[in-house]
Amino acid sequence: MTKKSFSLLLAAFLAIVMLAVSCGEKNQKEPDTLSVSPTELAFTAEDVSTRLFSVKSTAAWTASASADWIHLDKTSGSGNASLSVTVSANEGDDREGSISVKGAQNATVKVTQTGNKVTYLVADPAAFDGKKRAGITYQLLVYSFSDSNGDGIGDFNGIASKLDYLDEMGVSALWLSPIHPAMSYHGYDVKDYYSVNPEYGTEEDFKNLLAKAKAKGIDIYLDYVLNHAGKDHPWFQSAKASEDSPYRDYFIFSSDPAADISAGKLAMFPKNGYDSGQWFSCVSGSATSMKVKFTLTLDGAGKPKTLKIEQVEEISNSGSQTSGIWLYYGDGKMAQFYTTGGSVCTLSIDISSSWGVLIRTSQTQWDSYKYGAPSSNHQLEWGKELTLSNTDSNDILLPGMNNLMYHSHFWTDWFADFNYGAASTSETSPAFIDLAASADKWINMGVKGLRLDAVKHIYWDENSSENPTFLDKWYQRCNATYKAAGNTGNIYMVGEVFSEASKTFNYYKGLPSAFEFSFWWGLKDALNNRSAGSFVNNLISWRSSYTANRSDAVPAIKLTNHDENRAATDLGKSDAKEKQAAAILLTAEGKPFIYQGEELGYWGVKDGGDEYVRTPIKWTKSGAVASGRLGGKVDNTMLTAGISVEAQSADANSLMNVYKTFSKVRNTYPALSSGKMSAANLSGSTILSWYMTSSDGQKALVIHNLASSAKTVAAPGDLSKPILVLGSAALKGGQLILEANSSIVFLQ
């Protein structure tokens, strides 16, 4: 065989082989396949509608469910198919099953269904470790809190005897009403900043209270009145008596306030800062043992017309006493005029007076029976007639007396405002120096904080930078004393800025804390209108504004205080709303203040006097209360056995125990005690919700239902750790159900 023939034979052989291989491949069968879509079907608790899934298969298959609550319309087939799936209604817990499809390959369809079981939530907080983290403060009125000696007046020892109660309330500080000697029961017209009111006990009693409170982990804050002193304060009495008094510059005096303010002579007022209703007359100088003769002329109707004064050597009166005209020259001191007939009356008298005289035509009545100096001329000069007025009726100044006006921002002559001069140099003013020295005494004694009264009124323009500038100087001065006394951290100081929140932003430039009155005003509206409105967004926005002026700003949040109608009254005496108000207060960002009696559900309005919102604590069902300084202005129909501390302590569902429970849990968790608020934005017009997150990352979800009926809430996050529950809350089908006026807090 030639070489060429061999090659042709080999090629033919290879071609036959290739053809055989190719024919073999074409005759081999493809492998069978099976797949399902979708791979998961989800049903709700009562959802009995049909769901579909498809089978794609090249061969026969079978299908079976793992549970009898899953129903298939077919269980076998061949090739591609669509299967219908239904489930039974679920009255129990969430459940999960599957459908197995077996054939050439195996596939699984997951089937889930939420439950319809109602699981009521029970708060399960961590055990309280005894550390009070929340800074909760209790505002108490010393005179009406607790009486230790049976005289009807609250006192320091009475407070000390109730420290266990306050400790159980979870408070770490007490704000005491003014403790200094004062003109009035309430103490805001101070007569001595360096001593304690003897009605409350001795200075040793106060020191004992400080020591016992400290042992309970409770600080003492004093109410300090920097805007004004009482007019009976020796500083003011000395200041008004003489220009040479060392206290003359402590107060704001002027003979012509309108002109002096317009001319810029009074540093605490802008040039447009004159308000005639805030200026009151006083006398500089006095008449002491002057022998004088007054001559009074009468008009045609026999009414006082003019008055003249002359000095005499001897006292001598002739004629008969008038039927009804007197010289009034002091506290209850009156002398009757003499007449010989006609229109002239006279009176010789050895007179002493610190304020002047008036003419009266009644010994018991004032009003139209009083005759005094006209506004244009208060001064009685030797030998000159002064025309009297029955309408203005100002004090008639005797020779040697000078007419002065003093300032009182509160439209009452019982207060005399302090003079601090220009805000920029206020720390150098004599009044500032003396008042700061008085505060030093109490800080060195162990007082840990001050509540500053009426701070927006210290300088006339409450919207200017002057009050914050002054307050910063006061805070720095007191804080230096606090640190020098060996304390760690800073002194606590909170200002009363009785305005809406937007007016308080600026005050954080001077103080670390200010009362947030708008918190209560907004909360009251939300509870009464059963509408969340903008309450949460407002709180978050306000806090951002505070910290823009001071990084360590802490708003002082509260319901009501001693100057407002009681919270229970504002909420229509609704127990449910009162409890929820407490729950909201104690789950929001800020430093909470609880006002005396608020935890017991006290009600009251100011219409008949502030005393009606300053009610004594009723400690026992039948015991007496400390009402001795309230002048009988106590609503005894409220102070029944059921509202007492004794009764509410025994009732697990009482308002008092809501305060105790929420205070304890707030103290337990940093998220609640010092956390920052952020919006949770849960849907529902009656739902208040927010997150509280602490600096260490702990987070809590807070939800309050303000509605009068149950509401279902689609709550996000972890709902497995409820730490506070007010009212009734439950989980059903993955949804949160909150009954009317119910609240819940989840640890996240």
XYZ file of C-alpha atoms in Angstrom:
748
model
C 0.000 0.000 0.000
C 1.343 3.236 -1.005
C 1.760 6.065 1.392
C -1.006 8.013 -0.348
C -3.450 5.124 -0.093
C -2.758 4.745 3.620
C -3.494 8.442 4.287
C -6.821 8.212 2.442
C -7.778 5.116 4.390
C -6.909 6.803 7.755
C -8.963 9.897 6.943
C -11.984 7.793 6.091
C -11.675 5.878 9.348
C -11.516 9.082 11.430
C -14.571 10.487 9.674
C -16.557 7.356 10.528
C -15.481 7.624 14.168
C -16.495 11.282 14.428
C -19.867 10.577 12.894
C -20.496 7.807 15.408
C -19.621 10.053 18.335
C -21.886 12.806 17.074
C -24.820 10.478 16.614
C -24.328 9.189 20.198
C -24.523 12.678 21.682
C -27.737 13.473 19.861
C -29.434 10.360 21.127
C -28.480 11.036 24.943
C -31.466 12.427 27.167
C -31.192 15.830 29.023
C -31.417 15.556 32.956
C -34.793 16.460 34.588
C -35.178 19.767 36.551
C -37.554 21.266 39.183
C -37.861 24.777 40.735
C -40.468 26.825 42.674
C -41.308 30.546 42.771
C -41.712 32.396 45.123
C -39.905 30.596 47.894
C -41.845 32.315 50.742
C -45.534 33.012 51.379
C -46.633 35.296 54.247
C -50.098 35.465 55.825
C -51.544 37.648 58.579
C -53.514 36.216 61.477
C -56.958 36.343 59.893
C -55.846 36.231 56.270
C -57.601 33.244 54.596
C -57.170 34.422 51.015
C -55.275 32.389 48.415
C -51.585 32.656 47.646
C -50.012 31.066 44.557
C -46.658 29.584 43.778
C -45.483 27.954 40.568
C -43.650 24.690 39.924
C -41.419 24.390 36.903
C -40.490 20.759 36.282
C -39.528 18.464 33.434
C -40.807 15.427 35.277
C -43.407 14.296 37.770
C -43.483 15.826 41.261
C -45.305 15.647 44.597
C -46.074 18.382 47.150
C -46.826 18.177 50.862
C -47.355 20.683 53.737
C -45.505 20.423 57.038
C -48.531 21.457 59.132
C -52.255 20.916 58.942
C -52.999 24.659 58.955
C -51.434 24.907 55.461
C -53.767 23.763 52.684
C -52.808 22.898 49.039
C -55.186 22.567 46.108
C -53.063 19.773 44.614
C -50.339 17.492 45.885
C -48.888 15.992 42.712
C -48.434 16.623 39.040
C -46.111 16.477 36.096
C -44.416 19.296 34.319
C -45.154 22.951 35.049
C -48.051 23.868 37.338
C -49.526 26.610 39.578
C -50.502 25.634 43.129
C -52.992 27.487 45.370
C -52.238 27.765 49.069
C -54.580 28.835 51.882
C -54.124 28.799 55.651
C -56.436 28.525 58.631
C -57.052 31.654 60.738
C -54.511 31.889 63.519
C -55.774 32.515 67.048
C -52.432 31.739 68.635
C -48.817 32.842 68.416
C -46.913 33.600 65.236
C -46.214 30.387 63.349
C -44.053 29.070 60.563
C -44.325 26.017 58.261
C -43.265 24.852 54.820
C -44.340 23.116 51.615
C -41.962 20.445 50.263
C -41.970 19.802 46.513
C -40.145 16.641 45.482
C -39.269 15.467 41.984
C -36.147 15.539 39.906
C -34.872 17.924 42.576
C -36.365 18.949 45.908
C -37.564 22.503 46.671
C -39.166 24.242 49.692
C -41.671 27.101 50.045
C -41.580 28.816 53.482
C -45.020 29.724 54.919
C -45.383 32.245 57.799
C -48.414 33.619 59.589
C -48.627 36.236 62.312
C -50.560 35.317 65.412
C -53.784 36.744 66.736
C -52.915 36.088 70.351
C -53.050 39.066 72.693
C -49.991 39.190 74.938
C -50.345 41.723 77.737
C -47.103 43.432 78.540
C -45.739 43.603 82.052
C -42.946 45.976 82.977
C -39.778 44.153 83.923
C -37.148 46.773 84.737
C -33.731 46.015 86.123
C -33.428 46.144 89.883
C -32.754 49.657 91.153
C -29.179 49.848 92.403
C -29.869 52.787 94.719
C -28.075 55.353 92.588
C -30.237 58.385 91.886
C -29.232 59.362 88.369
C -32.167 61.540 87.326
C -31.772 64.626 89.527
C -35.492 64.649 90.368
C -36.325 67.625 92.599
C -39.270 68.050 94.956
C -40.559 71.578 95.491
C -41.874 72.008 99.002
C -43.328 74.898 100.967
C -41.636 74.879 104.345
C -44.614 76.474 106.107
C -47.173 73.897 104.877
C -45.202 70.671 104.389
C -44.824 69.070 107.802
C -45.256 70.459 111.329
C -43.051 68.841 113.961
C -44.093 70.741 117.082
C -47.861 71.093 116.757
C -48.010 74.855 116.241
C -49.659 74.452 112.840
C -46.642 75.753 110.913
C -44.339 73.562 108.864
C -40.700 73.595 109.925
C -37.204 72.224 109.299
C -37.624 69.334 111.720
C -40.885 68.422 110.030
C -39.067 68.126 106.699
C -36.339 66.039 108.315
C -38.981 63.654 109.665
C -40.302 63.008 106.136
C -37.011 62.310 104.367
C -37.851 58.606 104.035
C -40.985 59.533 102.094
C -39.017 61.860 99.827
C -36.318 59.236 99.343
C -38.951 56.688 98.286
C -40.258 59.281 95.844
C -36.863 59.015 94.140
C -35.912 62.646 94.644
C -32.299 63.710 94.907
C -32.951 67.364 95.803
C -35.453 69.537 97.669
C -36.274 73.079 96.584
C -37.365 74.877 99.758
C -39.570 77.953 99.667
C -37.717 81.023 101.067
C -36.405 80.213 104.539
C -35.497 83.768 105.577
C -37.475 86.069 107.881
C -40.075 87.841 105.748
C -43.088 90.113 105.853
C -45.519 87.538 104.432
C -46.233 83.854 104.954
C -44.782 82.961 101.534
C -41.363 84.477 102.226
C -40.776 86.414 99.005
C -40.501 89.763 100.830
C -37.287 89.010 102.716
C -36.243 91.001 105.789
C -32.879 89.304 106.456
C -30.871 87.195 103.995
C -28.413 86.077 106.679
C -30.782 84.268 109.048
C -33.639 81.748 109.089
C -37.283 82.400 109.845
C -37.676 81.503 113.539
C -41.100 80.001 112.798
C -39.254 77.240 110.919
C -36.749 76.540 113.672
C -33.214 77.544 114.487
C -30.111 77.616 112.344
C -29.050 74.424 114.098
C -32.320 72.821 113.020
C -31.534 73.797 109.441
C -28.030 72.327 109.707
C -29.567 69.128 111.059
C -31.853 68.981 108.013
C -28.861 69.430 105.701
C -26.983 66.593 107.385
C -29.908 64.163 107.426
C -30.808 64.931 103.823
C -27.211 64.377 102.741
C -27.270 60.955 104.384
C -30.249 60.090 102.170
C -28.542 61.349 99.021
C -30.779 64.422 98.925
C -29.440 67.924 98.232
C -31.027 71.130 99.510
C -31.732 74.062 97.165
C -32.744 77.464 98.525
C -35.195 79.848 96.905
C -33.233 83.103 96.583
C -34.936 86.431 95.890
C -32.492 88.657 93.995
C -34.980 90.985 92.351
C -36.202 92.736 95.482
C -36.307 92.857 99.272
C -39.358 93.369 101.451
C -39.992 97.037 102.211
C -39.515 96.282 105.928
C -35.962 95.060 105.379
C -33.624 97.189 107.553
C -31.535 97.939 104.451
C -34.507 99.617 102.786
C -35.695 101.357 105.936
C -32.256 102.874 106.360
C -31.862 103.648 102.660
C -35.055 105.648 102.315
C -34.521 107.556 105.557
C -31.330 109.340 104.540
C -29.079 110.021 101.601
C -26.182 109.281 103.931
C -27.354 105.713 104.602
C -24.777 103.046 103.658
C -27.660 101.206 101.970
C -28.880 104.116 99.836
C -27.380 102.635 96.657
C -28.843 99.177 97.344
C -32.216 100.261 95.953
C -33.629 102.256 93.036
C -34.743 105.749 94.074
C -35.761 108.803 92.097
C -37.603 112.061 92.712
C -38.708 112.112 89.080
C -38.474 108.588 87.580
C -39.819 109.470 84.137
C -37.300 112.267 83.652
C -34.382 110.314 85.129
C -35.078 107.273 82.931
C -35.473 109.412 79.821
C -32.156 111.108 80.611
C -30.402 107.741 81.056
C -29.651 108.353 84.730
C -30.992 104.982 85.948
C -28.738 102.269 84.537
C -31.186 99.390 84.971
C -33.740 100.958 82.610
C -33.692 101.744 78.878
C -34.789 105.272 77.989
C -38.298 104.017 77.239
C -38.498 101.910 80.395
C -40.826 104.022 82.524
C -43.968 102.418 83.947
C -45.793 104.635 86.413
C -47.452 101.610 88.016
C -44.059 100.341 89.185
C -43.063 103.416 91.188
C -44.166 104.082 94.772
C -43.687 107.095 96.989
C -41.649 107.034 100.137
C -40.197 109.629 102.454
C -36.592 110.546 102.988
C -36.164 112.062 106.418
C -38.697 112.093 109.248
C -40.488 114.354 111.677
C -39.467 113.541 115.228
C -41.133 115.201 118.231
C -42.082 118.475 116.575
C -44.512 120.780 118.404
C -46.719 122.153 115.673
C -50.120 123.651 114.970
C -52.186 122.461 111.999
C -54.822 124.759 110.543
C -57.448 123.092 108.377
C -59.970 125.045 106.317
C -63.237 123.575 105.109
C -65.185 124.250 101.934
C -68.839 125.299 101.802
C -69.944 121.703 102.254
C -67.812 121.272 105.367
C -65.199 119.097 103.668
C -61.412 119.524 104.135
C -60.031 122.105 101.679
C -56.537 123.322 102.697
C -53.967 122.494 105.370
C -51.253 124.707 106.914
C -48.517 123.922 109.467
C -46.746 126.240 111.920
C -44.247 125.628 114.703
C -45.335 126.484 118.298
C -43.651 126.615 121.671
C -46.457 124.960 123.625
C -49.290 122.569 122.877
C -52.628 124.336 123.334
C -56.012 123.425 121.886
C -59.202 125.461 122.387
C -62.793 125.077 121.330
C -64.551 121.763 120.985
C -63.519 118.698 119.050
C -64.965 118.410 115.577
C -67.678 115.904 114.887
C -65.633 113.947 112.408
C -62.223 115.218 111.188
C -58.951 113.628 112.225
C -55.236 113.968 111.547
C -53.810 110.528 110.731
C -50.045 110.354 111.278
C -49.001 106.743 111.828
C -50.012 103.138 112.309
C -53.433 103.664 113.811
C -52.454 107.024 115.350
C -55.112 109.746 114.946
C -55.855 113.073 116.620
C -59.159 114.947 116.328
C -59.280 118.583 115.210
C -60.819 121.386 117.298
C -63.208 124.082 116.127
C -64.748 127.292 117.426
C -67.302 127.292 114.652
C -67.049 128.400 111.079
C -64.800 126.918 108.388
C -61.513 126.767 110.327
C -60.295 123.811 112.431
C -57.018 123.656 114.362
C -54.899 121.070 116.117
C -51.816 121.547 118.279
C -49.774 118.369 118.622
C -46.342 117.024 119.424
C -45.921 114.902 116.311
C -43.436 112.325 115.102
C -43.923 110.583 111.763
C -41.754 108.630 109.372
C -44.010 109.196 106.358
C -46.162 112.317 106.876
C -49.861 112.849 107.544
C -53.344 112.482 106.023
C -56.726 114.016 106.846
C -59.563 111.575 107.485
C -63.293 112.049 107.919
C -63.802 108.508 109.238
C -61.896 106.564 111.835
C -62.727 103.225 110.218
C -63.099 103.818 106.479
C -60.708 105.024 103.790
C -61.534 105.596 100.110
C -63.643 108.772 99.839
C -63.018 109.550 103.525
C -59.309 110.255 102.946
C -57.805 113.637 101.988
C -54.185 114.015 101.041
C -51.714 115.828 98.807
C -52.319 116.214 95.079
C -49.874 114.481 92.722
C -48.374 117.839 91.760
C -47.256 118.744 95.299
C -46.769 116.373 98.238
C -44.899 118.872 100.414
C -46.335 120.845 103.328
C -44.212 123.975 103.918
C -44.093 126.159 107.016
C -46.836 128.779 106.981
C -48.147 127.911 103.503
C -51.510 126.402 102.682
C -51.571 123.106 100.746
C -54.719 122.397 98.719
C -55.997 118.930 99.603
C -57.181 116.226 97.230
C -59.892 113.655 97.801
C -58.961 111.742 94.624
C -55.155 111.508 94.528
C -54.883 111.534 98.332
C -51.109 111.133 98.489
C -49.230 111.205 101.773
C -48.682 114.794 102.905
C -44.982 115.317 103.606
C -44.047 117.417 106.617
C -41.308 120.056 106.492
C -37.887 118.385 106.427
C -39.188 115.362 104.599
C -38.297 114.769 100.957
C -40.575 112.991 98.530
C -38.940 110.046 96.826
C -40.126 107.267 94.542
C -38.784 103.738 94.713
C -39.138 100.970 92.158
C -41.019 97.683 92.523
C -41.321 95.590 89.389
C -44.297 93.652 90.756
C -46.692 96.602 91.054
C -46.782 96.406 94.843
C -45.256 98.742 97.417
C -44.353 95.712 99.564
C -41.303 94.976 97.388
C -38.328 97.278 96.818
C -36.174 96.380 93.811
C -32.422 96.102 94.208
C -30.106 98.451 92.324
C -27.251 96.619 90.589
C -26.271 99.428 88.242
C -25.107 98.568 84.742
C -25.223 94.827 84.062
C -21.658 94.857 82.770
C -20.341 95.942 86.186
C -23.147 94.638 88.411
C -20.776 92.471 90.459
C -19.224 95.652 91.871
C -22.534 97.055 93.153
C -22.984 97.118 96.959
C -26.249 95.146 96.707
C -24.606 92.367 94.664
C -21.657 92.150 97.056
C -23.855 91.932 100.164
C -26.315 89.436 98.691
C -23.463 87.268 97.411
C -21.937 87.292 100.879
C -25.262 86.081 102.285
C -25.365 83.277 99.704
C -21.797 82.326 100.684
C -23.014 81.564 104.192
C -25.586 79.022 103.035
C -23.343 77.456 100.376
C -20.560 76.990 102.911
C -23.119 75.462 105.269
C -23.917 72.756 102.698
C -26.617 74.129 100.376
C -26.105 72.619 96.891
C -28.196 74.863 94.701
C -30.299 78.001 94.313
C -33.634 78.631 92.642
C -33.586 82.283 91.591
C -36.906 84.088 91.769
C -38.235 86.392 89.024
C -34.970 86.633 87.091
C -36.535 88.245 84.019
C -37.504 91.266 86.144
C -34.100 92.131 87.614
C -33.330 94.460 84.704
C -36.323 96.208 83.174
C -35.950 94.881 79.627
C -36.477 91.130 79.955
C -35.522 90.531 76.305
C -32.150 92.274 76.421
C -28.793 90.721 77.277
C -28.699 92.468 80.668
C -30.392 89.812 82.797
C -28.302 86.945 81.326
C -25.159 89.042 81.839
C -26.064 89.699 85.483
C -27.046 86.061 86.075
C -23.774 84.780 84.639
C -21.874 86.983 87.094
C -24.034 85.736 89.970
C -23.614 82.105 88.922
C -19.844 82.389 88.540
C -19.560 84.117 91.918
C -21.608 81.452 93.742
C -19.927 78.618 91.865
C -16.513 79.866 92.965
C -17.700 79.707 96.590
C -19.153 76.240 95.968
C -15.881 74.889 94.611
C -13.821 76.594 97.315
C -15.992 74.783 99.884
C -14.624 71.477 98.525
C -17.552 70.430 96.352
C -16.990 68.575 93.092
C -18.792 69.605 89.938
C -20.812 72.829 89.762
C -23.492 74.362 91.928
C -26.998 73.840 90.582
C -28.796 77.055 89.725
C -32.162 77.432 88.021
C -33.945 80.632 87.052
C -37.647 81.385 87.060
C -38.355 82.881 83.643
C -42.149 82.928 83.711
C -42.558 83.055 79.916
C -42.998 80.806 76.932
C -39.974 78.715 75.979
C -38.856 80.993 73.149
C -38.286 83.769 75.712
C -35.966 81.593 77.826
C -33.359 80.713 75.174
C -31.275 83.799 75.958
C -31.204 83.081 79.706
C -29.038 79.987 79.175
C -26.186 82.392 78.495
C -26.354 83.176 82.200
C -27.604 80.013 83.897
C -27.321 76.251 83.296
C -31.043 75.729 83.887
C -34.365 77.543 83.535
C -37.922 76.442 84.167
C -39.705 75.344 81.015
C -43.227 76.636 81.648
C -44.167 75.789 78.068
C -43.648 72.101 78.878
C -46.747 72.109 81.069
C -48.746 74.496 78.902
C -48.185 72.279 75.857
C -48.745 69.038 77.768
C -51.982 70.313 79.315
C -53.342 71.115 75.855
C -52.210 67.767 74.458
C -53.897 65.806 77.267
C -57.117 67.810 77.252
C -57.414 67.898 73.453
C -56.220 64.280 73.179
C -53.908 65.351 70.403
C -50.159 64.877 70.107
C -49.909 67.972 67.938
C -46.426 69.467 67.866
C -45.587 68.722 71.510
C -42.645 66.369 70.853
C -41.188 68.391 67.978
C -41.415 71.542 70.103
C -39.510 69.938 72.986
C -36.751 68.746 70.677
C -36.517 72.141 68.964
C -36.387 74.061 72.250
C -33.583 71.862 73.581
C -31.566 72.526 70.478
C -31.979 76.267 71.075
C -30.928 75.964 74.725
C -27.731 74.089 73.931
C -26.906 76.567 71.166
C -26.398 79.097 73.972
C -24.940 76.700 76.540
C -23.591 73.224 75.881
C -24.501 71.957 79.372
C -28.035 73.402 79.369
C -30.592 71.339 81.296
C -34.231 72.491 81.089
C -36.135 72.251 84.361
C -39.363 70.469 83.415
C -42.462 70.558 85.590
C -46.215 70.424 85.669
C -47.322 73.301 87.904
C -45.851 75.238 90.812
C -46.882 77.573 93.645
C -47.842 80.397 91.258
C -50.166 78.394 88.984
C -53.510 76.667 89.201
C -53.041 73.027 90.149
C -52.444 70.425 87.428
C -55.361 68.295 88.638
C -57.714 71.232 88.194
C -56.377 71.966 84.717
C -56.948 68.299 83.796
C -60.531 68.233 85.044
C -59.602 66.087 88.068
C -59.152 63.129 85.702
C -57.178 60.429 87.473
C -56.116 58.902 84.139
C -54.819 62.212 82.787
C -53.041 63.065 86.036
C -51.250 59.712 85.975
C -50.255 60.137 82.352
C -49.028 63.690 83.009
C -46.711 62.182 85.640
C -45.597 59.475 83.190
C -44.795 62.028 80.483
C -42.950 64.305 82.917
C -40.786 61.421 84.101
C -39.938 60.050 80.636
C -38.970 63.328 78.930
C -35.579 65.007 78.605
C -34.703 67.476 81.352
C -34.545 67.789 85.135
C -38.009 66.977 86.559
C -39.563 68.992 89.394
C -42.504 67.613 91.401
C -44.581 70.191 93.282
C -45.775 69.471 96.812
C -49.109 67.635 96.689
C -48.988 67.038 92.951
C -48.174 63.389 93.608
C -51.360 63.163 95.685
C -53.646 64.717 93.076
C -54.216 68.044 94.835
C -56.434 70.479 92.989
C -56.957 74.225 93.485
C -57.160 77.618 91.783
C -55.682 80.977 92.684
C -58.928 82.953 92.359
C -59.488 83.284 96.094
C -55.793 83.626 96.912
C -52.503 81.881 96.172
C -52.912 79.934 99.405
C -55.403 77.643 97.659
C -52.637 76.238 95.451
C -50.199 75.976 98.383
C -52.147 73.378 100.324
C -50.563 71.473 103.242
C -49.664 67.819 102.883
C -52.155 65.492 104.554
C -49.906 62.782 105.932
C -52.410 60.565 107.723
C -56.077 59.809 107.220
C -57.164 61.668 110.344
C -54.211 63.822 111.422
C -53.865 67.609 111.369
C -52.151 69.529 108.577
C -49.698 72.445 108.686
C -52.206 75.145 107.736
C -51.374 77.758 110.353
C -49.831 80.292 107.945
C -52.541 80.086 105.276
C -55.146 82.251 106.972
C -57.882 79.661 106.695
C -57.577 79.507 102.902
C -57.531 75.710 102.723
C -59.977 73.497 100.812
C -60.866 70.978 103.480
C -63.291 69.225 101.127
C -60.198 68.038 99.270
C -58.143 67.029 102.302
C -60.106 63.867 103.011
C -58.712 60.576 104.259
C -58.561 59.134 100.736
C -56.153 61.732 99.407
C -53.702 61.300 102.291
C -50.228 59.836 102.026
C -51.309 57.026 104.357
C -54.188 55.975 102.086
C -52.301 56.293 98.811
C -49.306 54.377 100.139
C -51.573 51.389 100.690
C -53.092 51.599 97.189
C -50.829 50.095 94.521
C -52.785 51.918 91.807
C -52.681 55.353 93.426
C -51.294 58.426 91.702
C -48.575 58.633 94.341
C -47.366 55.152 93.445
C -47.263 56.065 89.749
C -44.825 58.846 90.677
C -42.774 56.447 92.781
C -42.634 53.772 90.072
C -41.703 56.089 87.232
C -39.153 57.926 89.397
C -37.439 54.681 90.364
C -37.139 53.457 86.779
C -35.988 56.873 85.579
C -33.273 56.713 88.225
C -32.346 53.185 87.093
C -31.716 53.781 83.386
C -29.280 56.417 82.039
C -31.339 56.594 78.828
C -34.245 58.023 80.826
C -32.321 59.918 83.487
C -29.905 61.832 81.263
C -30.836 60.838 77.728
C -31.439 63.153 74.797
C -34.775 63.142 73.015
C -35.205 62.308 69.341
C -38.426 61.838 67.414
C -39.825 58.325 66.955
C -42.581 59.618 64.630
C -45.006 56.773 65.235
C -48.244 57.273 63.340
C -51.418 58.345 65.108
C -52.740 61.784 66.053
C -53.102 60.739 69.709
C -49.664 59.151 70.029
C -46.736 60.896 71.693
C -43.512 59.027 70.995
C -39.800 59.622 71.202
C -36.472 57.933 71.795
C -34.258 58.678 74.780
C -30.567 57.938 74.197
C -27.828 58.321 76.797
C -24.222 59.292 76.103
C -23.161 55.641 76.571
C -25.571 54.514 73.831
C -28.380 53.095 75.945
C -31.687 53.720 74.162
C -35.347 53.629 75.171
C -38.525 53.964 73.102
C -41.253 55.990 74.864
C -44.893 55.792 73.707
C -47.966 57.493 75.213
C -51.542 57.105 73.943
C -53.523 60.255 74.801
C -56.789 58.952 73.351
C -59.932 58.069 75.295
C -59.947 54.651 73.604
C -57.481 51.927 72.688
C -55.129 52.572 69.772
C -53.066 50.148 67.698
C -49.533 51.279 66.992
C -47.063 49.891 64.488
C -44.069 50.242 66.786
C -40.568 49.674 65.414
C -37.590 48.142 67.134
C -37.322 45.672 69.965
C -40.619 45.277 71.851
C -39.397 42.428 74.028
C -38.143 44.544 76.948
C -40.892 46.715 78.472
C -39.500 48.549 81.508
C -42.457 50.834 82.318
C -46.173 50.357 81.731
C -48.959 52.738 82.764
C -52.446 51.405 82.225
C -52.672 48.482 79.801
C -50.509 47.571 76.797
C -50.473 44.411 74.701
C -48.976 42.871 71.571
C -51.302 41.338 69.002
C -50.283 40.190 65.561
C -47.011 42.070 65.790
C -48.882 45.287 66.606
C -48.810 47.245 69.885
C -52.184 48.005 71.457
C -52.343 50.790 74.038
C -55.496 51.346 76.034
C -56.811 54.859 76.764
C -54.255 57.104 78.512
C -51.743 54.262 78.615
C -47.985 54.590 78.327
C -45.102 52.208 77.775
C -41.320 52.370 77.628
C -39.222 49.717 75.856
C -35.499 49.282 76.311
C -34.032 48.968 72.821
